[in-house]
mmCIF file of C-alpha atoms in Angstrom:
data_model
loop_
_atom_site.group_PDB
_atom_site.id
_atom_site.type_symbol
_atom_site.label_atom_id
_atom_site.label_comp_id
_atom_site.label_asym_id
_atom_site.label_seq_id
_atom_site.Cartn_x
_atom_site.Cartn_y
_atom_site.Cartn_z
ATOM 1 C CA MET A 300 -13.494 9.789 51.697
ATOM 2 C CA ALA A 301 -15.617 8.335 54.272
ATOM 3 C CA ALA A 302 -14.743 11.493 56.581
ATOM 4 C CA VAL A 303 -15.641 13.893 54.066
ATOM 5 C CA ARG A 304 -19.024 12.041 53.468
ATOM 6 C CA GLY A 305 -19.684 12.142 57.377
ATOM 7 C CA LEU A 306 -18.731 15.607 57.647
ATOM 8 C CA ALA A 307 -21.257 16.718 54.806
ATOM 9 C CA ALA A 308 -23.790 14.492 56.142
ATOM 10 C CA SER A 309 -23.406 15.792 59.455
ATOM 11 C CA ARG A 310 -24.135 19.693 58.345
ATOM 12 C CA LEU A 311 -26.734 18.800 56.141
ATOM 13 C CA ALA A 312 -28.379 16.694 59.002
ATOM 14 C CA ALA A 313 -28.276 20.057 61.373
ATOM 15 C CA SER A 314 -30.637 21.827 58.793
ATOM 16 C CA ALA A 315 -34.529 20.739 59.494
ATOM 17 C CA PHE A 316 -35.308 21.874 56.072
ATOM 18 C CA VAL A 317 -33.378 19.135 54.398
ATOM 19 C CA SER A 318 -35.029 15.615 53.629
ATOM 20 C CA PRO A 319 -32.928 12.461 54.347
ATOM 21 C CA SER A 320 -33.634 11.823 50.401
ATOM 22 C CA HIS A 321 -32.412 15.141 49.238
ATOM 23 C CA ARG A 322 -29.215 14.840 51.237
ATOM 24 C CA LEU A 323 -28.025 11.630 49.466
ATOM 25 C CA ARG A 324 -29.068 13.446 46.170
ATOM 26 C CA LEU A 325 -26.702 16.139 47.274
ATOM 27 C CA LEU A 326 -23.835 13.828 48.088
ATOM 28 C CA CYS A 327 -24.202 11.854 45.078
ATOM 29 C CA ALA A 328 -25.004 14.694 42.487
ATOM 30 C CA PRO A 329 -24.243 13.773 38.976
ATOM 31 C CA ARG A 330 -22.028 15.440 36.683
ATOM 32 C CA ALA A 331 -24.729 17.846 34.917
ATOM 33 C CA ALA A 332 -26.307 19.242 38.284
ATOM 34 C CA LEU A 333 -22.614 20.382 39.176
ATOM 35 C CA HIS A 334 -21.905 22.885 36.510
ATOM 36 C CA GLY A 335 -24.488 23.832 34.074
ATOM 37 C CA SER A 336 -27.643 26.259 33.281
ATOM 38 C CA ALA A 337 -30.446 26.886 30.923
ATOM 39 C CA PRO A 338 -29.780 28.024 27.646
ATOM 40 C CA ARG A 339 -29.151 31.920 27.627
ATOM 41 C CA GLY A 340 -29.729 32.933 24.023
ATOM 42 C CA GLY A 341 -26.207 34.328 23.790
ATOM 43 C CA ALA A 342 -23.287 33.357 22.032
ATOM 44 C CA LYS A 343 -22.386 29.686 21.920
ATOM 45 C CA VAL A 344 -18.667 29.688 23.112
ATOM 46 C CA ALA A 345 -16.392 26.731 23.424
ATOM 47 C CA VAL A 346 -13.718 27.143 25.958
ATOM 48 C CA VAL A 347 -10.553 24.656 25.505
ATOM 49 C CA LEU A 348 -8.683 23.515 28.631
ATOM 50 C CA SER A 349 -5.261 21.913 29.003
ATOM 51 C CA GLY A 350 -5.396 20.131 32.543
ATOM 52 C CA CYS A 351 -5.690 22.335 35.820
ATOM 53 C CA GLY A 352 -2.808 23.985 37.228
ATOM 54 C CA VAL A 353 -0.485 26.647 35.855
ATOM 55 C CA TYR A 354 2.718 24.703 35.719
ATOM 56 C CA ASP A 355 1.189 21.523 33.867
ATOM 57 C CA GLY A 356 -1.901 22.444 32.646
ATOM 58 C CA THR A 357 -4.638 25.519 32.529
ATOM 59 C CA GLU A 358 -4.177 28.630 34.517
ATOM 60 C CA ILE A 359 -7.062 28.162 37.015
ATOM 61 C CA HIS A 360 -7.366 32.030 37.602
ATOM 62 C CA GLU A 361 -7.714 32.576 33.885
ATOM 63 C CA ALA A 362 -10.166 30.062 33.308
ATOM 64 C CA SER A 363 -12.503 31.227 36.206
ATOM 65 C CA ALA A 364 -12.109 34.751 35.037
ATOM 66 C CA ILE A 365 -12.860 33.896 31.290
ATOM 67 C CA LEU A 366 -15.903 31.750 32.620
ATOM 68 C CA VAL A 367 -16.887 34.653 34.646
ATOM 69 C CA HIS A 368 -16.957 36.855 31.850
ATOM 70 C CA LEU A 369 -18.787 34.678 29.460
ATOM 71 C CA SER A 370 -21.577 34.275 31.994
ATOM 72 C CA ARG A 371 -21.676 37.978 32.628
ATOM 73 C CA GLY A 372 -21.712 38.340 28.809
ATOM 74 C CA GLY A 373 -24.911 35.940 28.583
ATOM 75 C CA ALA A 374 -23.051 33.263 26.598
ATOM 76 C CA GLU A 375 -23.918 29.557 26.652
ATOM 77 C CA VAL A 376 -20.298 27.661 27.535
ATOM 78 C CA GLN A 377 -19.457 24.243 26.602
ATOM 79 C CA ILE A 378 -16.183 22.934 27.909
ATOM 80 C CA PHE A 379 -13.522 20.824 26.133
ATOM 81 C CA ALA A 380 -10.137 19.091 26.863
ATOM 82 C CA PRO A 381 -8.426 16.216 24.698
ATOM 83 C CA ASP A 382 -8.325 12.676 26.447
ATOM 84 C CA VAL A 383 -4.606 12.444 26.566
ATOM 85 C CA PRO A 384 -1.855 11.891 29.142
ATOM 86 C CA GLN A 385 -0.369 15.074 30.376
ATOM 87 C CA MET A 386 3.448 15.514 29.607
ATOM 88 C CA HIS A 387 4.527 15.313 32.919
ATOM 89 C CA VAL A 388 2.918 16.362 36.560
ATOM 90 C CA ILE A 389 4.077 19.060 38.230
ATOM 91 C CA ASP A 390 4.528 19.426 42.187
ATOM 92 C CA HIS A 391 3.259 23.104 42.705
ATOM 93 C CA THR A 392 4.449 23.363 46.444
ATOM 94 C CA LYS A 393 7.883 22.744 44.857
ATOM 95 C CA GLY A 394 7.588 23.520 40.860
ATOM 96 C CA GLN A 395 9.356 20.499 40.189
ATOM 97 C CA PRO A 396 8.146 17.130 38.310
ATOM 98 C CA ALA A 397 6.444 14.877 40.677
ATOM 99 C CA GLY A 398 8.296 11.275 39.992
ATOM 100 C CA GLY A 399 6.241 8.430 39.172
ATOM 101 C CA GLU A 400 3.033 10.320 38.546
ATOM 102 C CA THR A 401 0.632 10.442 35.729
ATOM 103 C CA ARG A 402 -2.568 12.255 35.225
ATOM 104 C CA ASN A 403 -5.089 12.661 32.028
ATOM 105 C CA VAL A 404 -5.807 16.179 30.730
ATOM 106 C CA LEU A 405 -9.453 15.562 29.971
ATOM 107 C CA LYS A 406 -9.706 14.221 33.730
ATOM 108 C CA GLU A 407 -8.141 17.087 35.340
ATOM 109 C CA SER A 408 -9.666 19.859 33.323
ATOM 110 C CA ALA A 409 -12.752 18.448 34.828
ATOM 111 C CA ARG A 410 -11.996 19.796 38.079
ATOM 112 C CA ILE A 411 -12.359 23.246 36.919
ATOM 113 C CA ALA A 412 -15.307 22.255 34.523
ATOM 114 C CA ARG A 413 -17.222 21.040 37.712
ATOM 115 C CA GLY A 414 -17.452 17.613 36.209
ATOM 116 C CA LYS A 415 -19.247 18.866 32.893
ATOM 117 C CA ILE A 416 -16.681 18.326 30.070
ATOM 118 C CA THR A 417 -16.377 16.918 26.779
ATOM 119 C CA ASP A 418 -13.653 15.362 24.863
ATOM 120 C CA LEU A 419 -11.953 17.764 22.353
ATOM 121 C CA ALA A 420 -12.703 15.326 19.564
ATOM 122 C CA GLN A 421 -15.941 16.194 19.728
ATOM 123 C CA LEU A 422 -15.988 19.882 19.335
ATOM 124 C CA SER A 423 -16.755 21.387 15.726
ATOM 125 C CA ALA A 424 -16.923 24.846 14.612
ATOM 126 C CA ALA A 425 -20.433 24.177 13.292
ATOM 127 C CA ASN A 426 -22.198 24.201 16.719
ATOM 128 C CA HIS A 427 -20.345 27.149 18.273
ATOM 129 C CA ASP A 428 -20.076 30.695 17.929
ATOM 130 C CA ALA A 429 -16.387 30.984 19.140
ATOM 131 C CA ALA A 430 -13.698 29.494 21.173
ATOM 132 C CA ILE A 431 -11.852 30.620 23.902
ATOM 133 C CA PHE A 432 -8.158 29.170 25.015
ATOM 134 C CA PRO A 433 -7.109 29.957 28.572
ATOM 135 C CA GLY A 434 -3.138 29.791 29.220
ATOM 136 C CA GLY A 435 -1.490 27.887 31.652
ATOM 137 C CA PHE A 436 1.901 25.616 30.779
ATOM 138 C CA GLY A 437 -0.588 22.910 29.437
ATOM 139 C CA ALA A 438 -1.219 24.923 26.421
ATOM 140 C CA ALA A 439 2.581 24.640 25.675
ATOM 141 C CA LYS A 440 2.938 21.045 27.067
ATOM 142 C CA ASN A 441 -0.353 19.421 26.427
ATOM 143 C CA LEU A 442 -1.997 21.227 23.784
ATOM 144 C CA SER A 443 1.467 21.633 21.534
ATOM 145 C CA THR A 444 5.137 20.914 22.256
ATOM 146 C CA PHE A 445 5.940 24.450 22.491
ATOM 147 C CA ALA A 446 7.343 24.216 25.769
ATOM 148 C CA VAL A 447 10.140 21.928 24.511
ATOM 149 C CA ASP A 448 10.416 22.511 20.876
ATOM 150 C CA GLY A 449 9.619 26.160 20.826
ATOM 151 C CA LYS A 450 9.241 27.623 17.252
ATOM 152 C CA ASP A 451 9.502 24.212 15.882
ATOM 153 C CA CYS A 452 6.543 22.856 18.073
ATOM 154 C CA LYS A 453 3.704 20.547 16.820
ATOM 155 C CA VAL A 454 0.134 21.323 17.967
ATOM 156 C CA HIS A 455 -2.027 18.491 19.114
ATOM 157 C CA ARG A 456 -4.066 17.471 15.999
ATOM 158 C CA ASP A 457 -7.630 18.341 17.527
ATOM 159 C CA VAL A 458 -6.206 21.885 18.929
ATOM 160 C CA GLU A 459 -4.978 22.405 15.182
ATOM 161 C CA ARG A 460 -8.149 21.373 13.613
ATOM 162 C CA VAL A 461 -10.555 23.551 16.177
ATOM 163 C CA LEU A 462 -8.514 26.475 15.404
ATOM 164 C CA LYS A 463 -8.668 25.966 11.617
ATOM 165 C CA GLU A 464 -12.340 25.124 11.847
ATOM 166 C CA PHE A 465 -13.113 28.460 13.497
ATOM 167 C CA HIS A 466 -10.768 30.782 11.578
ATOM 168 C CA GLY A 467 -12.100 28.982 8.243
ATOM 169 C CA ALA A 468 -15.646 29.656 9.551
ATOM 170 C CA GLY A 469 -14.859 33.167 10.009
ATOM 171 C CA LYS A 470 -15.713 32.834 13.962
ATOM 172 C CA PRO A 471 -13.737 34.418 16.526
ATOM 173 C CA ILE A 472 -11.067 32.879 18.593
ATOM 174 C CA GLY A 473 -9.878 34.134 22.144
ATOM 175 C CA LEU A 474 -6.537 33.071 23.548
ATOM 176 C CA CYS A 475 -4.690 34.334 26.660
ATOM 177 C CA CYS A 476 -1.193 34.185 28.376
ATOM 178 C CA ILE A 477 1.235 31.666 26.570
ATOM 179 C CA ALA A 478 -2.007 30.189 24.320
ATOM 180 C CA PRO A 479 -1.679 32.642 21.708
ATOM 181 C CA VAL A 480 1.303 30.540 20.467
ATOM 182 C CA LEU A 481 -0.901 28.106 19.296
ATOM 183 C CA ALA A 482 -2.481 30.574 17.034
ATOM 184 C CA ALA A 483 0.810 31.902 15.774
ATOM 185 C CA LYS A 484 1.769 28.039 15.110
ATOM 186 C CA VAL A 485 -1.625 27.370 13.003
ATOM 187 C CA LEU A 486 -2.794 30.682 11.592
ATOM 188 C CA ARG A 487 0.306 32.279 9.743
ATOM 189 C CA GLY A 488 0.423 35.768 9.491
ATOM 190 C CA VAL A 489 -1.941 36.126 12.513
ATOM 191 C CA GLU A 490 -1.625 39.182 14.938
ATOM 192 C CA VAL A 491 -1.350 38.141 18.634
ATOM 193 C CA THR A 492 0.180 39.461 21.731
ATOM 194 C CA VAL A 493 1.901 37.660 25.092
ATOM 195 C CA GLY A 494 2.769 41.075 26.296
ATOM 196 C CA HIS A 495 5.910 42.896 26.327
ATOM 197 C CA GLU A 496 9.395 42.189 24.543
ATOM 198 C CA GLN A 497 11.594 42.980 27.196
ATOM 199 C CA GLU A 498 11.674 41.559 30.606
ATOM 200 C CA GLU A 499 11.761 45.012 32.172
ATOM 201 C CA GLY A 500 13.265 44.249 35.467
ATOM 202 C CA GLY A 501 11.398 41.248 35.801
ATOM 203 C CA LYS A 502 7.907 42.707 35.162
ATOM 204 C CA TRP A 503 7.744 40.794 32.200
ATOM 205 C CA PRO A 504 9.561 37.314 32.848
ATOM 206 C CA HIS A 505 8.503 35.606 29.786
ATOM 207 C CA ALA A 506 9.288 38.643 27.228
ATOM 208 C CA GLY A 507 11.540 35.972 24.918
ATOM 209 C CA THR A 508 7.952 34.615 24.180
ATOM 210 C CA ALA A 509 7.362 37.293 21.641
ATOM 211 C CA GLU A 510 10.725 36.595 19.623
ATOM 212 C CA ALA A 511 9.299 32.687 19.369
ATOM 213 C CA VAL A 512 5.667 34.121 18.356
ATOM 214 C CA LYS A 513 7.808 35.941 15.504
ATOM 215 C CA ALA A 514 9.549 33.256 14.399
ATOM 216 C CA LEU A 515 6.342 31.353 13.875
ATOM 217 C CA GLY A 516 5.674 33.763 11.442
ATOM 218 C CA ALA A 517 2.977 35.893 13.187
ATOM 219 C CA LYS A 518 2.876 39.278 14.104
ATOM 220 C CA HIS A 519 3.853 40.466 17.472
ATOM 221 C CA CYS A 520 1.942 43.579 19.402
ATOM 222 C CA VAL A 521 2.866 44.806 22.623
ATOM 223 C CA LYS A 522 -0.063 45.313 25.267
ATOM 224 C CA ASP A 523 -0.165 45.474 28.943
ATOM 225 C CA VAL A 524 -2.008 42.942 30.923
ATOM 226 C CA THR A 525 -5.209 44.970 30.939
ATOM 227 C CA GLU A 526 -5.557 45.244 27.106
ATOM 228 C CA ALA A 527 -6.361 43.216 24.644
ATOM 229 C CA HIS A 528 -5.059 43.006 20.926
ATOM 230 C CA VAL A 529 -7.757 42.594 18.368
ATOM 231 C CA ASP A 530 -6.815 40.990 15.122
ATOM 232 C CA GLY A 531 -9.797 42.157 13.097
ATOM 233 C CA LYS A 532 -8.707 40.483 10.068
ATOM 234 C CA ASN A 533 -8.460 37.067 11.592
ATOM 235 C CA LYS A 534 -11.034 37.356 14.313
ATOM 236 C CA VAL A 535 -8.191 36.565 16.934
ATOM 237 C CA VAL A 536 -8.242 38.077 20.383
ATOM 238 C CA THR A 537 -5.422 37.908 22.576
ATOM 239 C CA THR A 538 -4.012 39.458 26.049
ATOM 240 C CA PRO A 539 -0.942 38.946 28.107
ATOM 241 C CA ALA A 540 -2.753 37.833 31.254
ATOM 242 C CA PHE A 541 -0.008 36.065 33.490
ATOM 243 C CA MET A 542 2.816 36.546 30.981
ATOM 244 C CA GLY A 543 3.240 39.613 33.182
ATOM 245 C CA GLU A 544 3.615 40.255 36.887
ATOM 246 C CA ALA A 545 0.607 42.257 37.953
ATOM 247 C CA ALA A 546 -2.193 42.297 40.290
ATOM 248 C CA LEU A 547 -4.626 39.711 40.126
ATOM 249 C CA HIS A 548 -7.474 42.368 39.329
ATOM 250 C CA HIS A 549 -5.551 43.669 36.453
ATOM 251 C CA ILE A 550 -5.127 40.053 34.898
ATOM 252 C CA HIS A 551 -9.053 39.789 35.464
ATOM 253 C CA ASP A 552 -9.657 42.937 33.741
ATOM 254 C CA GLY A 553 -7.555 42.089 30.960
ATOM 255 C CA ILE A 554 -9.154 38.740 30.405
ATOM 256 C CA GLY A 555 -12.618 40.499 30.490
ATOM 257 C CA LEU A 556 -11.513 42.892 27.694
ATOM 258 C CA MET A 557 -10.486 39.889 25.507
ATOM 259 C CA VAL A 558 -13.762 38.053 25.975
ATOM 260 C CA LYS A 559 -15.691 41.070 25.617
ATOM 261 C CA LYS A 560 -14.203 41.500 22.291
ATOM 262 C CA VAL A 561 -14.835 37.894 21.360
ATOM 263 C CA LEU A 562 -18.422 38.080 21.960
ATOM 264 C CA GLU A 563 -18.723 41.195 19.930
ATOM 265 C CA LEU A 564 -17.114 39.740 17.127
ATOM 266 C CA THR A 565 -19.824 36.981 17.355
ATOM 267 C CA GLY A 566 -22.408 39.834 16.507
ATOM 268 C CA LYS A 567 -24.793 38.163 19.125
#
């Protein structure tokens, strides 16, 4: 840490336009200064994270794409995560559990939120126009037990509450990648997509998830990564994202379409 601060200080000192007091403020910037902007007058959207990292938390590319498209759509965003331990910690260089490590979902999610994050227990549909859930295995491990229990999974109490609150209020919900299983479990009869229903030579390695969605009582709709499915009756919008093997920009486009449809359903 001392080395990092030293490097940052030396670079700041190289500029004649940065005062000593301002250098200190930059090095010790409060959370609110790291991520945030003035209200934009658009839809107020809650984004719910599940950690940081595809194998044990939120898929970072999906979260980033959602935030970019919400920004472009003029939305006012607030980021949430549950204050609970992760199911386990994965060494992402090996794809294997890291023995002896424990991490907190809220604290890990704060990395993506650039420090400005709120406990999911404080999220109320009354204060927002829509909610969006990125994917990543954290949705199936930390927001629910789907990764272990499949169709017999349990959903975190605040995730279930939030889904039911937004649905009951007629406010749109967006989910991508594996996250649609949360809606399939909580909102019976909902229509969602997790991509295709056959592996197709490895193009859809998680195709079996579609059968689990059906077993949960939901209707599965086949879609490609550049597409989104809109369940107009329930105001639920889903897109496959990394459930399929595809170029990053195609996944980014599919997420963009999902966000666009969610914002349209808010009517703002």
